[in-house]
Amino acid sequence: MKNSSRIAVVADSSASLPISSNAFDFLYLVPMNVIVDGTEFFDKDGNSLGEFYSLMKERSLRVQTSPPSPNAYLSVFREIVSKSVDQIICMTVSSDLSGSYNSASIAAKEAMDAFGEVDIKVVDSKTAAAAEGLILLQLCRNIEKGFTMAKSLNCLESIVENTTMIGSIDNLHYAWKSGRIPKLAYLGANILRIKPVFELNKGEINVLARPRTSKKVNERFIKYISDKSFTSDVCISVMHADAEDKAVKLIELIKSKTQYKELFLTNVSPIIGAYAGPGMIGAAFYHDI
C-alpha cells in the first residue's frame, strides 16, 4: 500500500508483524541475525523457520545472536534517501533487550550528517515480537492514512505506552543457554516442569505465574487478557515459536472468552526463538484508542 506523505518506516526484524511486510511499500526491515552451529539465519527469511527450529532442538549446538550493525541501518537509510524520501521513522526492539536501538541511533546521526536534509527519528518500542509487530502495524496504517511525521510520532508514543505482551516459555533450557537466566533457575524449573508466564510491559519483564501444564498457562493468559480487555477496541496478536497447535488453542479460547477488535496469529522470528526456544507461545495487545 502506498504512502502519500513520503515517510519511510524502518524496523528491526524482531517485530512479528501480523501481516506481510509487503503490504506497505514504505516499510523496510533490517534483519537481526542468528547463527546455529555455523549456519546463519537472517531474521527476514521466514522460509528457514522449520530448519531453524530443527537445529534448535539439537541442544548441544551453539547458538549466537547479534543485533543489526550501525552499517546495516545506514545502508537502509541510504537506500531510502536515494528515493527522495527525507522523513524516516525507525522503530526498534526494546533497548533493554538488544543493542538494535543503539545501532539505529548511531546510524541515524551519521545519515543526517552525511545526507543533509533528512529527518530520522529513532523510537524504542520498549517491547518485542508480537507486541512490536502490533505497534509497527498501527504506525504503518497511520502513515498510510496520510498522517504527518509529527502526528505519526505522537500516536506512536501513545501506542507504545498502551501495548502489553504476555508469554510462556515451554522449556527454560534455551533461555539459560542464551545467558538470559542462571543455570540454577533453569535446573529448578526443569525439575518441577514449570512453564513460567511472564509479562513484558514498557521494557520490563515480570514473572506473573509458574504453572506446570499448558492448560494452566492458557487459563492464566485468558485471565490476564480478560482483565486488560475491558472494551471491544483491543487488538490482539497471538504468537508462537514452532507451536502452532498450542497457539491455535489459545486463539479459540480468546474467541470464546474475551472481546476484541482484531485478532491475529503470527510466528516469532528466529532472534526471539533463539532465546525462548521451541514451544513458546504468547499474546500481545493494545487498545485502539
Short mmCIF file of C-alpha atoms in Angstrom, two decimals, residues 13 30 34 46 81 85 94 102 127 183 193 257:
data_model
loop_
_atom_site.label_atom_id
_atom_site.label_comp_id
_atom_site.label_asym_id
_atom_site.label_seq_id
_atom_site.Cartn_x
_atom_site.Cartn_y
_atom_site.Cartn_z
CA SER A 13 13.07 -7.92 12.29
CA VAL A 30 16.63 -4.66 8.96
CA VAL A 34 21.15 -15.86 14.44
CA GLY A 46 10.67 -16.83 7.10
CA VAL A 81 17.18 8.81 0.79
CA VAL A 85 12.28 10.37 0.86
CA SER A 94 13.32 -2.69 23.44
CA ASN A 102 21.88 1.89 19.86
CA THR A 127 8.86 -4.37 23.72
CA LYS A 183 21.71 -22.30 35.37
CA ARG A 193 8.31 -28.83 34.97
CA LYS A 257 -13.78 -15.83 26.44
#
